[in-house]
Coordinates of C-alpha atoms in Angstrom, one line a residue:
M20 CA 144.5 149.4 30.1
N21 CA 145.4 148.7 33.7
Q22 CA 147.3 151.8 34.4
L23 CA 146.6 155.1 36.1
H24 CA 146.7 158.5 34.3
W25 CA 148.6 161.4 35.9
A26 CA 145.2 162.9 36.8
D27 CA 144.3 159.7 38.7
Y28 CA 147.5 160.0 40.7
A29 CA 146.7 163.6 41.4
V30 CA 143.3 162.7 42.7
F31 CA 144.7 159.9 44.8
C32 CA 147.4 162.1 46.2
V33 CA 144.8 164.7 47.3
Y34 CA 142.9 161.8 49.1
F35 CA 146.1 160.6 50.7
I36 CA 147.2 164.0 51.9
V37 CA 143.7 164.9 53.3
V38 CA 143.3 161.6 55.2
S39 CA 146.9 161.6 56.6
G40 CA 146.8 165.3 57.4
Y41 CA 143.4 165.1 59.1
G42 CA 144.5 162.1 61.1
Y43 CA 147.6 163.9 62.2
W44 CA 145.6 167.0 63.2
I45 CA 143.0 164.9 65.1
Y46 CA 145.8 163.1 67.0
H47 CA 147.3 166.3 68.2
R48 CA 144.1 168.2 68.8
K49 CA 142.4 165.4 70.8
K50 CA 145.5 164.0 72.4
S51 CA 145.0 163.6 76.1
G52 CA 147.5 165.0 78.6
Q53 CA 148.1 161.5 79.9
T54 CA 148.5 158.4 77.8
N55 CA 146.0 155.7 78.8
T56 CA 144.4 152.6 77.4
K57 CA 140.9 153.9 77.4
D58 CA 141.9 156.8 75.2
F59 CA 144.1 154.7 72.8
F60 CA 141.8 151.7 72.4
L61 CA 138.4 153.1 72.9
A62 CA 138.7 156.9 72.3
E63 CA 136.5 157.1 75.4
G64 CA 133.8 159.8 75.1
S65 CA 135.4 161.6 72.1
L66 CA 133.7 159.9 69.1
T67 CA 130.5 161.4 67.9
W68 CA 127.5 159.4 66.6
W69 CA 128.4 160.1 63.0
A70 CA 132.1 159.1 63.6
I71 CA 131.0 155.8 65.2
G72 CA 128.6 155.0 62.4
A73 CA 131.1 155.9 59.7
S74 CA 133.8 153.9 61.4
L75 CA 131.6 150.8 61.7
I76 CA 131.0 150.9 57.9
A77 CA 134.6 151.8 57.0
S78 CA 135.9 148.9 59.1
N79 CA 133.4 146.5 57.6
I80 CA 133.7 147.4 53.9
S81 CA 136.8 146.3 52.1
A82 CA 138.2 144.8 48.9
E83 CA 136.0 141.7 49.3
H84 CA 132.9 143.9 48.9
F85 CA 134.1 145.8 45.9
I86 CA 135.7 142.8 44.2
G87 CA 134.0 139.7 45.7
M88 CA 130.4 141.1 46.2
A89 CA 130.4 142.8 42.8
G90 CA 131.6 139.4 41.4
S91 CA 128.7 137.7 43.2
G92 CA 126.3 140.3 41.7
F93 CA 127.7 139.4 38.3
A94 CA 127.2 135.7 38.9
M95 CA 124.0 135.4 41.0
G96 CA 122.5 138.9 41.2
L97 CA 120.8 140.9 43.9
A98 CA 120.4 138.0 46.4
I99 CA 123.9 138.6 47.7
S100 CA 122.6 141.9 49.0
S101 CA 121.0 139.9 51.9
Y102 CA 124.4 140.1 53.7
E103 CA 124.1 143.9 53.7
W104 CA 120.4 144.3 54.2
I105 CA 119.9 141.8 57.0
A106 CA 122.9 143.5 58.6
A107 CA 121.0 146.7 58.7
A108 CA 118.2 145.0 60.7
T109 CA 120.8 143.2 62.9
L110 CA 122.4 146.5 63.8
V111 CA 119.1 147.7 65.3
I112 CA 118.9 144.6 67.5
V113 CA 122.5 145.1 68.6
A114 CA 121.9 148.7 69.5
V115 CA 118.8 147.9 71.5
F116 CA 119.9 144.7 73.4
F117 CA 123.6 144.1 73.2
I118 CA 125.3 147.5 73.6
P119 CA 123.5 148.4 76.9
I120 CA 124.9 145.3 78.5
Y121 CA 128.4 146.0 77.4
L122 CA 128.3 149.6 78.5
K123 CA 126.7 148.8 81.9
N124 CA 129.5 146.3 82.6
K125 CA 132.2 148.6 81.4
I126 CA 133.5 146.2 78.8
Y127 CA 136.6 147.0 76.8
T128 CA 137.0 143.7 74.9
M129 CA 135.0 140.6 74.1
P130 CA 137.3 138.3 76.1
Q131 CA 136.9 140.7 79.1
F132 CA 133.2 140.1 79.0
L133 CA 133.7 136.3 78.8
A134 CA 136.0 136.5 81.8
Q135 CA 133.5 138.4 83.8
R136 CA 130.5 136.3 82.8
Y137 CA 132.3 132.9 82.8
N138 CA 136.0 132.6 83.7
D139 CA 139.5 133.2 82.5
T140 CA 139.7 129.8 80.8
V141 CA 136.8 130.5 78.4
S142 CA 138.1 134.0 77.9
T143 CA 141.6 133.0 77.0
I144 CA 140.6 130.1 74.7
L145 CA 138.5 132.5 72.6
A146 CA 141.0 135.4 72.9
I147 CA 143.7 133.2 71.4
F148 CA 141.4 131.9 68.7
W149 CA 140.3 135.5 67.8
L150 CA 144.0 136.6 67.6
I151 CA 144.9 133.7 65.4
V152 CA 142.0 134.3 63.0
Y153 CA 142.3 138.1 63.0
V154 CA 146.0 138.0 62.2
L155 CA 146.5 134.9 60.0
V156 CA 143.1 135.0 58.3
N157 CA 141.3 138.3 58.4
L158 CA 144.2 140.9 58.4
T159 CA 146.2 138.8 55.9
S160 CA 143.2 138.3 53.5
I161 CA 142.2 141.9 53.6
L162 CA 145.7 142.9 52.7
Y163 CA 145.9 140.2 50.0
L164 CA 142.6 141.0 48.4
G165 CA 143.3 144.7 48.6
A166 CA 146.7 144.4 47.0
I167 CA 145.3 142.2 44.2
A168 CA 142.6 144.7 43.5
V169 CA 145.0 147.7 43.5
E170 CA 147.5 145.7 41.3
T171 CA 144.7 144.8 38.8
I172 CA 143.6 148.4 38.5
S173 CA 146.9 150.3 38.6
G174 CA 149.5 147.9 37.3
I175 CA 151.6 148.5 40.4
S176 CA 153.4 145.3 41.6
F177 CA 151.7 143.1 44.2
T178 CA 154.6 143.5 46.7
T179 CA 154.6 147.3 46.4
C180 CA 150.8 147.4 46.9
T181 CA 151.0 145.1 49.9
I182 CA 153.7 147.2 51.7
G183 CA 152.1 150.5 50.7
L184 CA 148.6 149.6 52.0
A185 CA 150.2 148.2 55.2
V186 CA 152.3 151.4 55.9
F187 CA 149.3 153.6 55.2
A188 CA 147.1 151.6 57.6
I189 CA 149.9 151.5 60.3
F190 CA 150.1 155.3 60.2
I191 CA 146.4 155.5 60.9
T192 CA 146.3 152.7 63.5
L193 CA 149.2 154.0 65.6
G194 CA 147.2 157.1 66.4
G195 CA 144.6 155.1 68.3
M196 CA 140.8 154.8 68.0
K197 CA 140.2 158.5 67.9
V198 CA 142.3 158.9 64.7
I199 CA 140.7 155.7 63.2
G200 CA 137.2 156.9 64.1
Y201 CA 137.5 160.4 62.6
T202 CA 139.5 159.5 59.5
D203 CA 137.0 156.8 58.8
V204 CA 134.4 159.6 58.2
I205 CA 136.6 160.8 55.3
Q206 CA 137.2 157.2 54.2
V207 CA 133.4 156.5 54.0
I208 CA 132.7 159.7 52.1
V209 CA 135.4 158.8 49.5
L210 CA 134.2 155.1 49.5
I211 CA 130.6 156.0 48.8
C212 CA 131.4 158.8 46.2
G213 CA 133.9 156.7 44.4
G214 CA 131.5 153.7 44.4
L215 CA 128.7 155.9 43.0
V216 CA 130.9 157.0 40.2
V217 CA 131.4 153.4 39.1
T218 CA 127.7 152.7 39.5
Y219 CA 126.9 155.7 37.4
L220 CA 129.3 154.7 34.6
A221 CA 128.0 151.1 34.6
L222 CA 124.4 152.2 34.3
Q223 CA 125.3 154.8 31.7
L224 CA 127.1 152.1 29.6
V225 CA 124.0 149.8 29.8
S226 CA 121.7 152.7 28.8
T227 CA 124.0 153.8 25.9
Q228 CA 124.3 150.3 24.6
N229 CA 120.5 150.0 24.4
N230 CA 119.8 153.5 23.1
G231 CA 118.4 154.6 26.5
Q232 CA 118.3 158.0 28.2
G233 CA 120.6 158.2 31.2
V234 CA 121.2 156.1 34.3
L235 CA 117.6 155.6 35.3
S236 CA 116.8 154.0 32.0
G237 CA 119.9 151.9 32.5
L238 CA 118.6 150.7 35.8
S239 CA 115.3 149.8 34.2
M240 CA 117.2 147.9 31.4
L241 CA 119.1 145.9 34.0
R242 CA 115.8 144.5 35.3
D243 CA 114.5 143.8 31.7
Q244 CA 117.7 142.1 30.5
A245 CA 118.7 140.3 33.7
D246 CA 115.4 139.5 35.4
D247 CA 116.9 136.3 36.9
H248 CA 119.4 138.5 38.7
F249 CA 116.7 140.5 40.6
H250 CA 115.4 137.8 43.0
M251 CA 116.3 137.4 46.6
Y252 CA 115.1 133.8 47.0
F253 CA 116.9 130.7 45.6
A254 CA 114.8 127.5 45.7
Q255 CA 116.4 124.1 46.3
G256 CA 117.9 122.8 43.1
H257 CA 119.0 126.3 42.0
P258 CA 122.7 126.5 41.0
H259 CA 123.3 129.0 43.8
Y260 CA 121.2 127.3 46.5
N261 CA 124.2 126.1 48.5
V262 CA 125.6 129.6 48.6
L263 CA 122.3 131.4 49.5
P264 CA 119.8 128.7 50.5
G265 CA 116.2 129.9 50.3
M266 CA 114.6 131.0 53.5
A267 CA 118.0 131.0 55.3
L268 CA 118.5 134.4 53.9
I269 CA 115.8 135.9 56.1
T270 CA 115.7 133.3 58.9
G271 CA 118.2 131.1 60.6
G272 CA 121.8 131.1 59.5
M273 CA 121.9 134.6 58.0
W274 CA 120.8 136.1 61.3
I275 CA 123.2 134.0 63.4
N276 CA 126.0 135.0 61.2
N277 CA 125.1 138.7 61.3
L278 CA 124.3 138.8 65.1
S279 CA 127.6 137.2 65.9
Y280 CA 129.6 139.5 63.6
W281 CA 127.9 142.7 64.6
G282 CA 127.2 142.0 68.2
C283 CA 130.0 139.7 69.5
N284 CA 133.0 140.8 67.4
Q285 CA 135.7 143.0 68.9
Y286 CA 136.5 144.4 65.5
I287 CA 133.0 145.9 65.2
V288 CA 131.7 146.4 68.8
Q289 CA 134.8 148.3 69.9
R290 CA 133.7 151.4 68.0
A291 CA 130.8 151.9 70.3
L292 CA 132.3 150.8 73.6
G293 CA 133.8 154.2 74.5
A294 CA 130.6 156.2 74.0
D295 CA 127.6 156.8 76.1
L296 CA 124.5 154.7 75.3
K297 CA 122.6 157.4 73.3
T298 CA 125.6 158.3 71.2
A299 CA 126.4 154.6 70.6
R300 CA 122.9 153.8 69.5
S301 CA 122.7 156.8 67.2
G302 CA 126.0 155.8 65.6
I303 CA 124.9 152.2 65.1
L304 CA 121.6 153.4 63.6
F305 CA 123.5 155.6 61.2
A306 CA 125.6 152.6 60.2
A307 CA 122.4 150.6 59.5
F308 CA 121.2 153.3 57.1
L309 CA 124.5 153.3 55.3
K310 CA 124.3 149.5 55.0
L311 CA 121.1 149.9 53.0
I312 CA 122.9 151.7 50.2
I313 CA 126.0 149.4 50.0
P314 CA 124.5 147.1 47.4
L315 CA 123.9 150.2 45.1
I316 CA 127.7 150.7 44.9
V317 CA 128.9 147.1 44.8
V318 CA 126.1 144.7 43.6
I319 CA 124.4 146.9 40.9
P320 CA 127.8 147.4 39.1
G321 CA 128.2 143.7 39.1
I322 CA 124.8 143.1 37.6
A323 CA 125.5 145.8 35.0
A324 CA 128.8 144.1 34.1
F325 CA 126.8 140.9 33.6
V326 CA 124.4 142.6 31.2
L327 CA 127.3 144.3 29.3
F328 CA 129.1 141.0 29.1
K329 CA 126.0 139.2 27.9
N330 CA 125.7 141.8 25.1
G331 CA 129.3 141.3 24.0
T332 CA 131.2 144.0 25.9
F333 CA 134.7 143.2 27.4
Q334 CA 134.4 139.5 26.7
Q335 CA 138.2 139.0 26.8
A336 CA 138.7 141.0 30.0
M337 CA 136.2 138.8 31.8
T338 CA 137.6 135.4 30.9
D339 CA 140.8 133.6 31.5
P340 CA 143.0 132.1 28.8
T341 CA 141.0 128.9 28.9
G342 CA 137.7 130.8 28.3
V343 CA 136.4 130.4 31.9
V344 CA 134.4 133.5 33.0
K345 CA 135.9 135.3 36.1
P346 CA 133.1 137.1 37.9
D347 CA 135.5 138.8 40.3
Q348 CA 136.9 140.8 37.4
A349 CA 133.7 142.7 37.0
Y350 CA 134.5 145.6 39.2
P351 CA 138.1 146.1 38.1
V352 CA 137.0 146.0 34.4
L353 CA 134.4 148.7 35.0
M354 CA 136.9 150.8 36.9
N355 CA 139.4 150.6 34.0
L356 CA 136.7 152.1 31.7
L357 CA 136.5 155.3 33.9
P358 CA 137.9 158.5 32.4
A359 CA 141.1 160.0 33.8
G360 CA 140.5 161.6 37.2
M361 CA 137.3 159.6 37.8
K362 CA 139.3 156.4 37.9
G363 CA 141.5 158.0 40.5
L364 CA 138.5 158.7 42.7
A365 CA 137.3 155.1 42.3
F366 CA 140.9 154.0 43.1
A367 CA 140.9 156.2 46.2
A368 CA 137.5 154.7 47.2
L369 CA 138.9 151.1 47.0
T370 CA 142.0 152.1 48.9
A371 CA 139.9 153.8 51.5
A372 CA 137.9 150.7 52.0
V373 CA 141.0 148.5 52.4
V374 CA 143.0 150.9 54.6
A375 CA 140.1 151.6 57.0
S376 CA 139.3 147.9 57.3
L377 CA 143.0 147.1 57.9
A378 CA 143.3 149.8 60.6
G379 CA 140.1 148.7 62.3
K380 CA 141.1 145.1 62.4
C381 CA 144.6 145.7 63.6
N382 CA 143.4 148.0 66.4
S383 CA 141.2 145.2 67.7
I384 CA 144.1 142.8 67.5
S385 CA 146.2 145.2 69.5
T386 CA 143.4 145.7 72.0
I387 CA 142.9 142.0 72.7
F388 CA 146.6 141.2 72.8
T389 CA 147.4 144.0 75.1
L390 CA 144.5 143.8 77.6
D391 CA 143.6 140.1 77.5
I392 CA 147.0 138.4 76.9
Y393 CA 149.9 140.7 77.8
K394 CA 148.5 142.5 80.8
K395 CA 146.9 139.3 82.2
F396 CA 149.8 136.9 81.7
F397 CA 153.0 138.9 81.2
D398 CA 152.8 142.1 83.2
K399 CA 149.8 142.6 85.5
N400 CA 151.3 145.8 86.9
A401 CA 152.2 147.4 83.6
S402 CA 151.7 151.2 83.4
E403 CA 149.2 152.8 81.1
R404 CA 152.0 154.2 78.9
K405 CA 153.6 150.8 78.6
L406 CA 150.4 149.1 77.7
V407 CA 149.8 151.7 74.9
N408 CA 153.4 151.1 73.6
V409 CA 152.8 147.3 73.7
G410 CA 149.6 147.9 71.7
R411 CA 151.5 149.9 69.1
W412 CA 154.2 147.2 68.7
A413 CA 151.4 144.6 68.4
V414 CA 150.1 146.7 65.4
I415 CA 153.5 146.7 63.7
V416 CA 154.2 143.0 64.3
S417 CA 150.7 142.0 63.1
F418 CA 151.3 143.8 59.8
I419 CA 154.7 142.3 59.4
I420 CA 153.2 138.8 59.7
A421 CA 150.4 139.7 57.3
I422 CA 152.9 141.1 54.7
I423 CA 154.9 137.8 54.9
I424 CA 151.8 135.5 54.6
A425 CA 149.8 137.5 52.1
P426 CA 151.7 136.3 48.9
M427 CA 151.1 132.7 50.0
L428 CA 147.3 133.2 49.4
R429 CA 147.9 133.4 45.7
S430 CA 147.9 129.6 45.6
F431 CA 144.3 129.4 46.7
D432 CA 141.2 129.8 44.5
Q433 CA 138.3 131.9 45.8
V434 CA 140.2 133.0 48.9
Y435 CA 137.4 135.1 50.3
Q436 CA 134.7 132.3 50.0
Y437 CA 136.9 129.8 51.9
I438 CA 137.8 132.3 54.6
Q439 CA 134.1 133.3 55.0
E440 CA 133.1 129.6 55.4
Y441 CA 135.9 128.3 57.6
T442 CA 136.1 131.2 60.0
N443 CA 132.4 130.7 60.6
F444 CA 133.1 127.2 62.1
L445 CA 133.2 128.9 65.5
T446 CA 130.5 131.5 64.9
P447 CA 127.5 129.4 66.1
G448 CA 129.3 128.6 69.4
V449 CA 130.5 132.1 70.0
F450 CA 127.0 133.5 69.5
A451 CA 125.4 130.8 71.7
I452 CA 127.9 131.6 74.5
F453 CA 127.2 135.3 74.3
L454 CA 123.4 135.0 73.9
L455 CA 122.8 132.7 76.9
G456 CA 125.4 134.6 78.8
F457 CA 123.5 137.8 78.3
F458 CA 119.9 136.7 78.9
W459 CA 120.0 133.5 81.0
K460 CA 121.5 134.0 84.4
R461 CA 121.8 130.3 85.1
T462 CA 124.2 129.6 82.2
T463 CA 127.3 128.0 83.7
T464 CA 130.9 128.2 82.9
K465 CA 131.1 124.5 82.3
A466 CA 128.4 124.8 79.6
A467 CA 130.2 127.7 77.9
L468 CA 133.6 125.8 78.0
T469 CA 132.0 122.6 76.5
V470 CA 130.6 124.5 73.6
A471 CA 133.8 126.5 73.0
I472 CA 135.6 123.2 72.7
L473 CA 133.0 121.2 70.6
T474 CA 131.8 123.8 68.2
I475 CA 134.6 123.4 65.6
P476 CA 134.2 119.5 65.7
F477 CA 130.4 119.9 65.2
S478 CA 130.9 122.3 62.3
T479 CA 133.6 120.0 60.7
L480 CA 131.2 117.0 61.0
L481 CA 128.4 118.8 59.1
K482 CA 130.8 120.2 56.6
F483 CA 132.0 116.8 55.6
W484 CA 128.7 115.0 56.2
P485 CA 128.3 113.7 52.6
E486 CA 131.8 112.2 52.6
L487 CA 131.3 110.5 55.9
M488 CA 128.0 109.1 54.8
Q489 CA 129.5 107.8 51.6
I490 CA 132.0 105.8 53.6
I491 CA 129.1 103.7 55.0
G492 CA 127.4 103.6 51.6
I493 CA 124.7 106.2 52.1
Q494 CA 124.2 109.0 49.6
A495 CA 123.8 112.4 51.3
D496 CA 123.6 116.0 49.9
E497 CA 125.9 118.7 50.9
I498 CA 124.5 120.9 53.7
P499 CA 124.5 124.6 52.7
F500 CA 126.8 126.8 54.7
L501 CA 124.1 128.9 56.3
H502 CA 122.0 125.7 57.2
R503 CA 125.1 124.2 58.9
T504 CA 125.4 127.4 60.9
T505 CA 121.8 127.1 62.1
W506 CA 122.2 123.4 63.0
V507 CA 125.4 123.9 65.0
F508 CA 123.9 126.9 66.8
C509 CA 120.8 124.9 67.8
I510 CA 123.0 121.9 69.0
D511 CA 125.2 124.3 71.0
V512 CA 122.2 126.0 72.7
A513 CA 120.6 122.7 73.5
L514 CA 123.9 121.4 74.9
M515 CA 124.4 124.5 77.1
V516 CA 120.9 124.3 78.4
V517 CA 121.2 120.6 79.3
I518 CA 124.6 121.0 81.0
T519 CA 123.3 124.0 82.9
L520 CA 120.1 122.3 84.1
L521 CA 122.0 119.3 85.3
D522 CA 124.1 121.5 87.6
P523 CA 122.1 122.3 90.8
S524 CA 124.4 125.2 91.7
S525 CA 123.4 127.0 88.5
R526 CA 120.3 128.3 90.4
Q527 CA 122.6 130.5 92.5
N528 CA 125.1 131.4 89.7
P529 CA 127.3 134.2 91.0
K530 CA 128.5 134.9 87.5
G531 CA 125.0 135.6 86.1
L532 CA 124.3 139.0 84.8
E533 CA 121.7 141.2 86.4
V534 CA 119.8 142.5 83.4
D535 CA 117.5 145.5 84.0
R536 CA 114.9 145.7 81.3
R537 CA 114.8 149.5 81.6
M538 CA 118.2 149.7 79.9
F539 CA 116.6 148.4 76.7
R540 CA 114.3 151.4 76.5
V541 CA 114.9 153.6 73.4
T542 CA 114.2 157.2 72.5
P543 CA 111.3 158.1 70.1
S544 CA 113.8 159.2 67.5
F545 CA 115.5 155.8 67.6
V546 CA 112.1 154.1 67.2
I547 CA 111.3 156.3 64.2
G548 CA 114.7 155.6 62.6
S549 CA 114.4 151.8 63.2
A550 CA 110.9 151.7 61.8
A551 CA 112.1 153.5 58.7
I552 CA 114.9 150.9 58.2
I553 CA 112.6 147.9 58.7
S554 CA 110.0 149.5 56.4
I555 CA 112.6 149.9 53.6
L556 CA 113.7 146.3 54.1
M557 CA 110.2 145.0 53.9
V558 CA 109.6 147.0 50.6
L559 CA 112.9 145.7 49.1
Y560 CA 112.2 142.1 49.9
T561 CA 108.6 142.3 48.7
V562 CA 109.5 143.9 45.4
F563 CA 112.5 141.6 44.7
W564 CA 111.4 138.3 46.3

């Protein structure tokens, strides 16, 4: 039954009061005497390593993980975990090579870096694009998917869920990055604990159904009864090859996608920009360890739901009126089987994931709009207080737009998959511009501008390649999403290299960064932590390949 018991509401109210009260306390306890943008947008110097790591994960994990990734676990199995596990390795690379460059150059925003390294034109083009995508696509989709999930579990109307989630997130966001960072610690604790409760229930159900003894035997039974769901590699011709194409999971497109997301994304990088290098790196490494366990709380329940479904459990709940199986119903169905009180904890975990992600995304929208658009084009002499107020209004306006647009997404099927694919049309170009901007001093503004303009046409061409070939009578297969990412990235890099080499003035490029290799040195403890993460990943991919 899709309703909450009074005990569930009691648990959720405790969560709400704790997060809101803690956020209010943090705001007043750490409130600086003078309002300034560094404090509001970056929480400069006040976030600890564990707050940075927790905030990275809380901002990243949302309803699409609990609902969409669990659904993918139901449909295709453990292979979807590559998005999480490769991200763990990616975070190590970002901590070593990307963060030192940002901190040395005192970067607040990604457009600011582009302005320093290239020019205002490149910066403004990508700033506008990021704002459009963040507001109209990311913020709206997080709100939509979150409201759908809460509606499915609680029976509360979609409109009420949308407004409630937005108001909760606004309350957190208006306190600035300090409040977001520290409340995210609580959000992550609730998120993980609630997720583990659902995992425990799912494995216990599998065990009980097969006369087993506890959750460990349930986990063993998953492997026995759904062996095809415990492989990381899909060969060409496999039904899921186009979604997760073979070697692209550990080479090529998966790395480009992750490095761009974790290393060149305001939404993510902003958490570490206000800290010193050691604290930032420690926080990112902590986030990498947390990334390793995310599949346990979202993918394993999906696989368990598949085994239960295959054995005849909740057949009706997992299918639509026409009999078509709906994998994305896996997680809500499992949550609805939780006893009173435990369901409230899982409900709080889902809410925590959505609210933390909304707050983090909107803080980044506010930062880019205020510092890269408003201050640059509307009021260059605005006071610090005025800029912070503009940032707060940007938060409110962004959520109003998202609330208006969110219901329109009901007309789309598989909203998250479409968003993931089409927002990635610019990812190869963004990563190429950042990568060469970091490590090749000669890279010119003209090269960056060319790629910024042409990346979307290149991606569109490869997306519709079979249809274009069919027009001239040639049969062509669809190019998998991650392969397209790799191809466009390679084309972009080659184009930037050629344009730069053809420009004689690039030899004395005044915009080139001076990179000191000494800033890439890491502490022994970081080396040990990184080695542990890589070792765990090697074991996982060896066992489940």
